[in-house]
Amino acid sequence: MRHFSFKRIALSAATGFAALLFCPHPASAATGTGSDHYPGEEVFQLTAQQTQGSFIDVDGSSGPSQGDEFVISGNLLRGGVPVGTYSQICTLTRTAPADEFDLQCAADLALPLGQLTVQGRFTVTGAGPGNIDLAITGGTGRYRTAHGTVHGDNVSGTETQLTVHLIR
C-alpha cells in the first residue's frame, strides 16, 4: 500500500516538474512588467499533460529508496492547443521519515523552434509536492540563450499548470 501511494504522489510531483518544460507560441507570450520581472522576460502559462510514466525501483524495496527513478513524457498545451512535448527523468536523492523525499529532475521541452532544458530539485511529502520551482538551464534554436525559472502547480495526477519566466 505504501509503495502505491509513493508511486502516485511521486509521479504526480514529477509530472509537475515536467510541466516546467514548455514554450509558448511567440505571438502569445506576454512580457512581464511587474517588479518581479526582468527586462525582456516573457511570462506565460502552459499546461503539462502526462501521457506516459514509469517508475524504476532500483533495489526492489516496497517504498522509496535512494536512486529510484521516474521517467515521464507528455504534451504541452496553451489554451487547450498542443504546442509541444516534454520528457523528463527524476531521481530520488533523499528519503526521510513520514514518506518525505527529494527528487532531482532533468527535462527537455521539444518545440517547433527549438528545445528548452529545465533542471532542479524539490521535496515531496505525504501531502504532495511542495513548491516546484526549477531553473531553465538552456536551450537550442530560438531558445539557445534561454534562462529563467518555471513554477509548477499540480492540478491533477496527470496535469500541471506552469508559469514560465523565460529570459532570452
Short mmCIF file of N, CA and C in Angstrom, two decimals:
data_model
loop_
_atom_site.label_atom_id
_atom_site.label_comp_id
_atom_site.label_asym_id
_atom_site.label_seq_id
_atom_site.Cartn_x
_atom_site.Cartn_y
_atom_site.Cartn_z
N MET A 1 0.83 -1.20 0.00
CA MET A 1 0.00 0.00 0.00
C MET A 1 0.87 1.25 0.00
N ARG A 2 1.89 1.30 0.83
CA ARG A 2 2.75 2.45 0.89
C ARG A 2 3.44 2.66 -0.46
N HIS A 3 3.85 1.58 -1.11
CA HIS A 3 4.52 1.67 -2.40
C HIS A 3 3.60 2.32 -3.44
N PHE A 4 2.33 1.92 -3.48
CA PHE A 4 1.38 2.51 -4.43
C PHE A 4 1.23 4.00 -4.17
N SER A 5 1.07 4.37 -2.91
CA SER A 5 0.90 5.78 -2.55
C SER A 5 2.14 6.57 -2.95
N PHE A 6 3.30 6.01 -2.67
CA PHE A 6 4.55 6.66 -3.02
C PHE A 6 4.62 6.89 -4.52
N LYS A 7 4.32 5.87 -5.31
CA LYS A 7 4.39 6.00 -6.76
C LYS A 7 3.41 7.05 -7.26
N ARG A 8 2.19 7.07 -6.73
CA ARG A 8 1.18 8.02 -7.17
C ARG A 8 1.62 9.45 -6.85
N ILE A 9 2.07 9.68 -5.62
CA ILE A 9 2.50 11.01 -5.21
C ILE A 9 3.72 11.45 -6.00
N ALA A 10 4.69 10.56 -6.15
CA ALA A 10 5.91 10.92 -6.85
C ALA A 10 5.67 11.16 -8.33
N LEU A 11 4.86 10.33 -8.96
CA LEU A 11 4.56 10.56 -10.37
C LEU A 11 3.85 11.88 -10.57
N SER A 12 2.94 12.22 -9.66
CA SER A 12 2.24 13.49 -9.74
C SER A 12 3.23 14.64 -9.58
N ALA A 13 4.15 14.51 -8.63
CA ALA A 13 5.15 15.54 -8.40
C ALA A 13 6.08 15.66 -9.60
N ALA A 14 6.49 14.53 -10.12
CA ALA A 14 7.39 14.56 -11.27
C ALA A 14 6.68 15.15 -12.49
N THR A 15 5.40 14.87 -12.62
CA THR A 15 4.62 15.46 -13.70
C THR A 15 4.66 16.97 -13.57
N GLY A 16 4.53 17.45 -12.34
CA GLY A 16 4.59 18.89 -12.10
C GLY A 16 5.88 19.47 -12.59
N PHE A 17 6.95 18.76 -12.38
CA PHE A 17 8.22 19.25 -12.86
C PHE A 17 8.23 19.27 -14.37
N ALA A 18 7.77 18.20 -14.92
CA ALA A 18 7.80 18.09 -16.36
C ALA A 18 7.06 19.25 -16.97
N ALA A 19 6.06 19.63 -16.30
CA ALA A 19 5.29 20.72 -16.80
C ALA A 19 6.14 21.94 -16.95
N LEU A 20 7.18 21.97 -16.26
CA LEU A 20 8.05 23.12 -16.31
C LEU A 20 8.76 23.25 -17.64
N LEU A 21 8.59 22.27 -18.44
CA LEU A 21 9.27 22.26 -19.72
C LEU A 21 8.27 22.65 -20.77
N PHE A 22 8.40 23.72 -21.31
CA PHE A 22 7.36 24.23 -22.17
C PHE A 22 7.94 25.25 -23.08
N CYS A 23 7.08 25.83 -23.83
CA CYS A 23 7.45 27.01 -24.57
C CYS A 23 6.21 27.59 -25.18
N PRO A 24 6.04 28.88 -25.15
CA PRO A 24 4.84 29.48 -25.67
C PRO A 24 4.98 29.74 -27.15
N HIS A 25 3.84 29.91 -27.75
CA HIS A 25 3.85 30.38 -29.13
C HIS A 25 4.36 31.81 -29.08
N PRO A 26 5.31 32.20 -29.89
CA PRO A 26 5.93 33.51 -29.79
C PRO A 26 4.93 34.65 -29.76
N ALA A 27 3.87 34.57 -30.51
CA ALA A 27 2.92 35.67 -30.57
C ALA A 27 2.03 35.74 -29.34
N SER A 28 1.98 34.67 -28.54
CA SER A 28 1.06 34.67 -27.41
C SER A 28 1.75 34.90 -26.07
N ALA A 29 3.06 35.07 -26.06
CA ALA A 29 3.77 35.30 -24.81
C ALA A 29 3.57 36.75 -24.36
N ALA A 30 3.39 36.90 -23.05
CA ALA A 30 3.23 38.24 -22.50
C ALA A 30 4.54 38.69 -21.89
N THR A 31 4.89 39.93 -22.05
CA THR A 31 6.10 40.46 -21.45
C THR A 31 5.78 40.96 -20.06
N GLY A 32 6.59 40.52 -19.09
CA GLY A 32 6.36 40.93 -17.71
C GLY A 32 6.73 42.38 -17.51
N THR A 33 5.94 43.05 -16.66
CA THR A 33 6.23 44.45 -16.39
C THR A 33 6.27 44.74 -14.90
N GLY A 34 5.98 43.74 -14.06
CA GLY A 34 5.97 43.95 -12.62
C GLY A 34 7.37 44.03 -12.06
N SER A 35 7.47 44.34 -10.76
CA SER A 35 8.77 44.50 -10.13
C SER A 35 9.51 43.17 -10.00
N ASP A 36 8.83 42.04 -10.10
CA ASP A 36 9.48 40.73 -10.00
C ASP A 36 9.98 40.24 -11.35
N HIS A 37 9.89 41.05 -12.39
CA HIS A 37 10.27 40.63 -13.72
C HIS A 37 11.55 41.32 -14.16
N TYR A 38 12.27 40.66 -15.05
CA TYR A 38 13.50 41.21 -15.60
C TYR A 38 13.21 41.81 -16.97
N PRO A 39 14.01 42.78 -17.41
CA PRO A 39 13.82 43.34 -18.75
C PRO A 39 13.90 42.22 -19.79
N GLY A 40 12.97 42.21 -20.71
CA GLY A 40 12.96 41.20 -21.76
C GLY A 40 12.39 39.85 -21.34
N GLU A 41 11.90 39.76 -20.11
CA GLU A 41 11.35 38.49 -19.62
C GLU A 41 9.95 38.27 -20.19
N GLU A 42 9.69 37.05 -20.65
CA GLU A 42 8.36 36.66 -21.09
C GLU A 42 7.76 35.78 -19.99
N VAL A 43 6.54 36.11 -19.56
CA VAL A 43 5.85 35.31 -18.55
C VAL A 43 4.59 34.76 -19.21
N PHE A 44 4.42 33.44 -19.15
CA PHE A 44 3.25 32.83 -19.78
C PHE A 44 2.88 31.54 -19.05
N GLN A 45 1.67 31.07 -19.34
CA GLN A 45 1.10 29.87 -18.72
C GLN A 45 1.05 28.73 -19.73
N LEU A 46 1.33 27.52 -19.25
CA LEU A 46 1.20 26.31 -20.03
C LEU A 46 0.57 25.22 -19.17
N THR A 47 0.03 24.21 -19.82
CA THR A 47 -0.44 23.02 -19.12
C THR A 47 0.39 21.84 -19.61
N ALA A 48 1.00 21.13 -18.67
CA ALA A 48 1.74 19.91 -19.00
C ALA A 48 0.78 18.76 -18.75
N GLN A 49 0.61 17.93 -19.76
CA GLN A 49 -0.34 16.81 -19.70
C GLN A 49 0.44 15.51 -19.91
N GLN A 50 0.58 14.74 -18.83
CA GLN A 50 1.33 13.48 -18.88
C GLN A 50 0.60 12.44 -19.73
N THR A 51 1.33 11.78 -20.64
CA THR A 51 0.77 10.71 -21.45
C THR A 51 1.42 9.36 -21.15
N GLN A 52 2.64 9.36 -20.63
CA GLN A 52 3.33 8.13 -20.25
C GLN A 52 4.13 8.37 -18.99
N GLY A 53 4.25 7.34 -18.16
CA GLY A 53 5.05 7.43 -16.95
C GLY A 53 5.44 6.07 -16.45
N SER A 54 6.69 5.93 -16.04
CA SER A 54 7.19 4.66 -15.50
C SER A 54 7.98 4.93 -14.23
N PHE A 55 7.90 3.97 -13.31
CA PHE A 55 8.66 4.01 -12.06
C PHE A 55 9.70 2.90 -12.12
N ILE A 56 10.96 3.24 -11.83
CA ILE A 56 12.03 2.25 -11.82
C ILE A 56 12.52 2.13 -10.39
N ASP A 57 12.26 0.98 -9.77
CA ASP A 57 12.65 0.70 -8.39
C ASP A 57 14.02 0.01 -8.42
N VAL A 58 15.06 0.72 -8.02
CA VAL A 58 16.42 0.20 -8.19
C VAL A 58 16.79 -0.91 -7.22
N ASP A 59 16.14 -0.99 -6.07
CA ASP A 59 16.54 -2.02 -5.11
C ASP A 59 15.42 -3.00 -4.76
N GLY A 60 14.26 -2.87 -5.37
CA GLY A 60 13.18 -3.82 -5.12
C GLY A 60 12.47 -3.67 -3.79
N SER A 61 12.73 -2.60 -3.06
CA SER A 61 12.07 -2.39 -1.76
C SER A 61 10.62 -1.96 -1.98
N SER A 62 9.84 -2.02 -0.90
CA SER A 62 8.42 -1.69 -1.02
C SER A 62 8.14 -0.19 -0.91
N GLY A 63 9.14 0.60 -0.66
CA GLY A 63 8.93 2.04 -0.53
C GLY A 63 10.01 2.81 -1.25
N PRO A 64 10.02 4.11 -1.07
CA PRO A 64 11.01 4.94 -1.75
C PRO A 64 12.41 4.65 -1.24
N SER A 65 13.36 4.62 -2.16
CA SER A 65 14.76 4.46 -1.79
C SER A 65 15.62 5.30 -2.72
N GLN A 66 16.78 5.66 -2.23
CA GLN A 66 17.69 6.50 -2.99
C GLN A 66 18.03 5.82 -4.32
N GLY A 67 17.92 6.58 -5.41
CA GLY A 67 18.23 6.08 -6.73
C GLY A 67 17.02 5.67 -7.55
N ASP A 68 15.84 5.48 -6.91
CA ASP A 68 14.62 5.17 -7.67
C ASP A 68 14.40 6.29 -8.69
N GLU A 69 13.82 5.94 -9.83
CA GLU A 69 13.63 6.93 -10.89
C GLU A 69 12.20 6.93 -11.43
N PHE A 70 11.83 8.09 -11.96
CA PHE A 70 10.56 8.27 -12.66
C PHE A 70 10.91 8.78 -14.05
N VAL A 71 10.35 8.14 -15.06
CA VAL A 71 10.55 8.56 -16.44
C VAL A 71 9.17 8.95 -16.96
N ILE A 72 9.03 10.20 -17.41
CA ILE A 72 7.71 10.74 -17.76
C ILE A 72 7.79 11.51 -19.07
N SER A 73 6.71 11.44 -19.84
CA SER A 73 6.63 12.24 -21.07
C SER A 73 5.18 12.65 -21.29
N GLY A 74 4.99 13.65 -22.12
CA GLY A 74 3.63 14.12 -22.37
C GLY A 74 3.59 15.29 -23.32
N ASN A 75 2.43 15.93 -23.34
CA ASN A 75 2.16 17.05 -24.23
C ASN A 75 2.15 18.36 -23.46
N LEU A 76 2.50 19.42 -24.14
CA LEU A 76 2.41 20.78 -23.60
C LEU A 76 1.30 21.50 -24.34
N LEU A 77 0.41 22.13 -23.56
CA LEU A 77 -0.76 22.82 -24.13
C LEU A 77 -0.76 24.29 -23.72
N ARG A 78 -1.27 25.11 -24.60
CA ARG A 78 -1.51 26.52 -24.29
C ARG A 78 -2.92 26.81 -24.76
N GLY A 79 -3.80 27.13 -23.83
CA GLY A 79 -5.19 27.37 -24.17
C GLY A 79 -5.86 26.14 -24.77
N GLY A 80 -5.43 24.96 -24.33
CA GLY A 80 -6.01 23.71 -24.83
C GLY A 80 -5.45 23.24 -26.16
N VAL A 81 -4.53 24.02 -26.74
CA VAL A 81 -3.96 23.67 -28.05
C VAL A 81 -2.54 23.11 -27.84
N PRO A 82 -2.23 21.94 -28.42
CA PRO A 82 -0.88 21.39 -28.29
C PRO A 82 0.17 22.33 -28.90
N VAL A 83 1.25 22.59 -28.12
CA VAL A 83 2.34 23.44 -28.61
C VAL A 83 3.68 22.73 -28.56
N GLY A 84 3.72 21.51 -28.04
CA GLY A 84 4.98 20.77 -27.95
C GLY A 84 4.84 19.53 -27.10
N THR A 85 5.98 18.91 -26.84
CA THR A 85 6.03 17.72 -26.00
C THR A 85 7.16 17.89 -24.99
N TYR A 86 7.15 17.06 -23.95
CA TYR A 86 8.23 17.09 -22.97
C TYR A 86 8.61 15.67 -22.59
N SER A 87 9.82 15.54 -22.06
CA SER A 87 10.26 14.29 -21.46
C SER A 87 11.15 14.65 -20.29
N GLN A 88 11.12 13.78 -19.25
CA GLN A 88 11.91 14.07 -18.07
C GLN A 88 12.28 12.80 -17.34
N ILE A 89 13.35 12.91 -16.58
CA ILE A 89 13.79 11.84 -15.69
C ILE A 89 14.02 12.47 -14.33
N CYS A 90 13.39 11.89 -13.31
CA CYS A 90 13.58 12.36 -11.93
C CYS A 90 14.16 11.22 -11.10
N THR A 91 15.20 11.54 -10.35
CA THR A 91 15.85 10.56 -9.49
C THR A 91 15.62 10.94 -8.04
N LEU A 92 15.23 9.95 -7.23
CA LEU A 92 15.02 10.17 -5.80
C LEU A 92 16.40 10.27 -5.15
N THR A 93 16.69 11.41 -4.53
CA THR A 93 18.02 11.65 -3.97
C THR A 93 18.07 11.60 -2.45
N ARG A 94 16.93 11.77 -1.77
CA ARG A 94 16.91 11.77 -0.30
C ARG A 94 15.58 11.24 0.17
N THR A 95 15.62 10.36 1.17
CA THR A 95 14.40 9.91 1.83
C THR A 95 14.46 10.35 3.29
N ALA A 96 13.30 10.49 3.89
CA ALA A 96 13.22 10.92 5.28
C ALA A 96 12.00 10.23 5.90
N PRO A 97 11.87 10.34 7.21
CA PRO A 97 10.69 9.76 7.86
C PRO A 97 9.40 10.37 7.31
N ALA A 98 8.30 9.69 7.53
CA ALA A 98 6.96 10.17 7.16
C ALA A 98 6.80 10.35 5.66
N ASP A 99 7.39 9.45 4.88
CA ASP A 99 7.22 9.47 3.42
C ASP A 99 7.62 10.79 2.78
N GLU A 100 8.67 11.42 3.26
CA GLU A 100 9.20 12.63 2.65
C GLU A 100 10.41 12.26 1.82
N PHE A 101 10.54 12.85 0.63
CA PHE A 101 11.70 12.57 -0.20
C PHE A 101 11.96 13.75 -1.13
N ASP A 102 13.17 13.78 -1.67
CA ASP A 102 13.56 14.81 -2.64
C ASP A 102 13.73 14.17 -4.01
N LEU A 103 13.32 14.88 -5.05
CA LEU A 103 13.52 14.46 -6.43
C LEU A 103 14.42 15.46 -7.13
N GLN A 104 15.42 14.97 -7.84
CA GLN A 104 16.28 15.78 -8.71
C GLN A 104 15.83 15.45 -10.12
N CYS A 105 15.38 16.46 -10.87
CA CYS A 105 14.81 16.22 -12.20
C CYS A 105 15.55 16.99 -13.28
N ALA A 106 15.62 16.36 -14.45
CA ALA A 106 16.15 17.00 -15.66
C ALA A 106 15.14 16.71 -16.77
N ALA A 107 14.86 17.72 -17.57
CA ALA A 107 13.84 17.54 -18.60
C ALA A 107 14.15 18.39 -19.82
N ASP A 108 13.48 18.03 -20.91
CA ASP A 108 13.59 18.84 -22.11
C ASP A 108 12.19 19.05 -22.67
N LEU A 109 12.06 20.16 -23.35
CA LEU A 109 10.81 20.52 -23.99
C LEU A 109 11.09 20.67 -25.48
N ALA A 110 10.44 19.84 -26.27
CA ALA A 110 10.64 19.89 -27.72
C ALA A 110 9.56 20.76 -28.34
N LEU A 111 10.01 21.82 -29.00
CA LEU A 111 9.11 22.79 -29.62
C LEU A 111 9.49 22.98 -31.08
N PRO A 112 8.59 23.51 -31.87
CA PRO A 112 8.90 23.69 -33.30
C PRO A 112 10.14 24.54 -33.57
N LEU A 113 10.43 25.52 -32.70
CA LEU A 113 11.56 26.43 -32.94
C LEU A 113 12.79 26.13 -32.10
N GLY A 114 12.78 25.00 -31.38
CA GLY A 114 13.93 24.63 -30.56
C GLY A 114 13.51 23.87 -29.32
N GLN A 115 14.48 23.60 -28.47
CA GLN A 115 14.23 22.89 -27.22
C GLN A 115 14.66 23.75 -26.04
N LEU A 116 13.98 23.52 -24.90
CA LEU A 116 14.37 24.13 -23.63
C LEU A 116 14.80 23.01 -22.69
N THR A 117 15.76 23.31 -21.83
CA THR A 117 16.13 22.36 -20.79
C THR A 117 15.81 22.99 -19.44
N VAL A 118 15.34 22.14 -18.51
CA VAL A 118 14.95 22.58 -17.17
C VAL A 118 15.53 21.58 -16.18
N GLN A 119 15.94 22.08 -15.02
CA GLN A 119 16.55 21.21 -14.03
C GLN A 119 16.33 21.76 -12.64
N GLY A 120 16.28 20.85 -11.65
CA GLY A 120 16.22 21.27 -10.27
C GLY A 120 15.76 20.17 -9.34
N ARG A 121 15.63 20.54 -8.07
CA ARG A 121 15.25 19.61 -7.01
C ARG A 121 14.06 20.17 -6.26
N PHE A 122 13.17 19.27 -5.82
CA PHE A 122 12.07 19.69 -4.97
C PHE A 122 11.71 18.57 -4.02
N THR A 123 11.02 18.93 -2.93
CA THR A 123 10.65 17.98 -1.88
C THR A 123 9.21 17.56 -2.04
N VAL A 124 8.95 16.27 -1.80
CA VAL A 124 7.60 15.70 -1.83
C VAL A 124 7.32 15.12 -0.45
N THR A 125 6.12 15.41 0.10
CA THR A 125 5.69 14.85 1.38
C THR A 125 4.43 14.03 1.16
N GLY A 126 3.90 13.45 2.21
CA GLY A 126 2.66 12.70 2.12
C GLY A 126 1.51 13.54 1.59
N ALA A 127 1.61 14.86 1.75
CA ALA A 127 0.57 15.77 1.26
C ALA A 127 0.77 16.13 -0.21
N GLY A 128 1.88 15.69 -0.81
CA GLY A 128 2.17 16.01 -2.20
C GLY A 128 3.42 16.84 -2.30
N PRO A 129 3.73 17.33 -3.51
CA PRO A 129 4.93 18.14 -3.68
C PRO A 129 4.77 19.52 -3.07
N GLY A 130 5.86 20.04 -2.57
CA GLY A 130 5.86 21.42 -2.10
C GLY A 130 5.97 22.32 -3.32
N ASN A 131 6.62 23.44 -3.15
CA ASN A 131 6.83 24.33 -4.28
C ASN A 131 7.68 23.65 -5.34
N ILE A 132 7.24 23.75 -6.57
CA ILE A 132 8.02 23.23 -7.68
C ILE A 132 8.52 24.43 -8.45
N ASP A 133 9.75 24.82 -8.15
CA ASP A 133 10.40 25.95 -8.82
C ASP A 133 11.72 25.44 -9.36
N LEU A 134 11.85 25.46 -10.68
CA LEU A 134 13.03 24.91 -11.33
C LEU A 134 13.69 25.93 -12.23
N ALA A 135 14.96 25.69 -12.54
CA ALA A 135 15.73 26.60 -13.38
C ALA A 135 15.66 26.20 -14.85
N ILE A 136 15.49 27.19 -15.72
CA ILE A 136 15.68 26.98 -17.15
C ILE A 136 17.18 27.07 -17.35
N THR A 137 17.80 25.97 -17.80
CA THR A 137 19.25 25.90 -17.88
C THR A 137 19.82 26.11 -19.28
N GLY A 138 18.96 26.22 -20.28
CA GLY A 138 19.45 26.46 -21.63
C GLY A 138 18.46 26.01 -22.68
N GLY A 139 18.95 25.94 -23.91
CA GLY A 139 18.08 25.52 -24.99
C GLY A 139 18.82 25.47 -26.31
N THR A 140 18.03 25.20 -27.36
CA THR A 140 18.58 25.16 -28.72
C THR A 140 17.70 26.04 -29.61
N GLY A 141 18.16 26.28 -30.84
CA GLY A 141 17.37 27.07 -31.78
C GLY A 141 17.04 28.44 -31.23
N ARG A 142 15.78 28.80 -31.30
CA ARG A 142 15.33 30.12 -30.82
C ARG A 142 15.63 30.32 -29.33
N TYR A 143 15.81 29.25 -28.59
CA TYR A 143 15.99 29.32 -27.14
C TYR A 143 17.44 29.07 -26.71
N ARG A 144 18.40 29.23 -27.62
CA ARG A 144 19.79 28.88 -27.32
C ARG A 144 20.40 29.71 -26.20
N THR A 145 19.86 30.88 -25.91
CA THR A 145 20.39 31.70 -24.81
C THR A 145 19.41 31.76 -23.63
N ALA A 146 18.46 30.85 -23.61
CA ALA A 146 17.38 30.90 -22.60
C ALA A 146 17.90 30.64 -21.19
N HIS A 147 17.29 31.36 -20.26
CA HIS A 147 17.43 31.09 -18.83
C HIS A 147 16.18 31.63 -18.16
N GLY A 148 16.06 31.42 -16.87
CA GLY A 148 14.87 31.85 -16.14
C GLY A 148 14.40 30.76 -15.21
N THR A 149 13.10 30.78 -14.89
CA THR A 149 12.54 29.80 -13.96
C THR A 149 11.17 29.34 -14.43
N VAL A 150 10.76 28.21 -13.89
CA VAL A 150 9.42 27.68 -14.15
C VAL A 150 8.83 27.27 -12.81
N HIS A 151 7.57 27.66 -12.58
CA HIS A 151 6.85 27.28 -11.36
C HIS A 151 5.70 26.36 -11.77
N GLY A 152 5.57 25.22 -11.09
CA GLY A 152 4.51 24.28 -11.41
C GLY A 152 3.54 24.08 -10.27
N ASP A 153 2.25 24.01 -10.60
CA ASP A 153 1.18 23.70 -9.64
C ASP A 153 0.40 22.51 -10.18
N ASN A 154 0.47 21.37 -9.47
CA ASN A 154 -0.27 20.19 -9.91
C ASN A 154 -1.76 20.43 -9.72
N VAL A 155 -2.54 20.19 -10.77
CA VAL A 155 -4.00 20.33 -10.68
C VAL A 155 -4.69 18.97 -10.70
N SER A 156 -3.96 17.92 -11.09
CA SER A 156 -4.47 16.55 -11.04
C SER A 156 -3.26 15.61 -11.09
N GLY A 157 -3.53 14.32 -11.10
CA GLY A 157 -2.45 13.35 -11.17
C GLY A 157 -1.73 13.34 -12.50
N THR A 158 -2.31 13.98 -13.52
CA THR A 158 -1.68 13.97 -14.85
C THR A 158 -1.54 15.35 -15.48
N GLU A 159 -1.97 16.41 -14.79
CA GLU A 159 -1.85 17.76 -15.35
C GLU A 159 -1.22 18.73 -14.36
N THR A 160 -0.38 19.60 -14.89
CA THR A 160 0.30 20.62 -14.09
C THR A 160 0.20 21.95 -14.81
N GLN A 161 -0.20 22.98 -14.06
CA GLN A 161 -0.21 24.35 -14.60
C GLN A 161 1.18 24.93 -14.38
N LEU A 162 1.75 25.47 -15.45
CA LEU A 162 3.08 26.05 -15.38
C LEU A 162 3.04 27.55 -15.59
N THR A 163 3.84 28.23 -14.80
CA THR A 163 4.08 29.66 -15.03
C THR A 163 5.55 29.76 -15.40
N VAL A 164 5.81 30.19 -16.61
CA VAL A 164 7.17 30.23 -17.13
C VAL A 164 7.67 31.67 -17.13
N HIS A 165 8.87 31.85 -16.61
CA HIS A 165 9.56 33.14 -16.62
C HIS A 165 10.79 32.95 -17.51
N LEU A 166 10.64 33.25 -18.79
CA LEU A 166 11.65 32.99 -19.79
C LEU A 166 12.41 34.28 -20.11
N ILE A 167 13.74 34.19 -19.99
CA ILE A 167 14.61 35.31 -20.33
C ILE A 167 15.53 34.83 -21.46
N ARG A 168 15.56 35.61 -22.56
CA ARG A 168 16.42 35.23 -23.69
C ARG A 168 17.42 36.31 -23.97
#
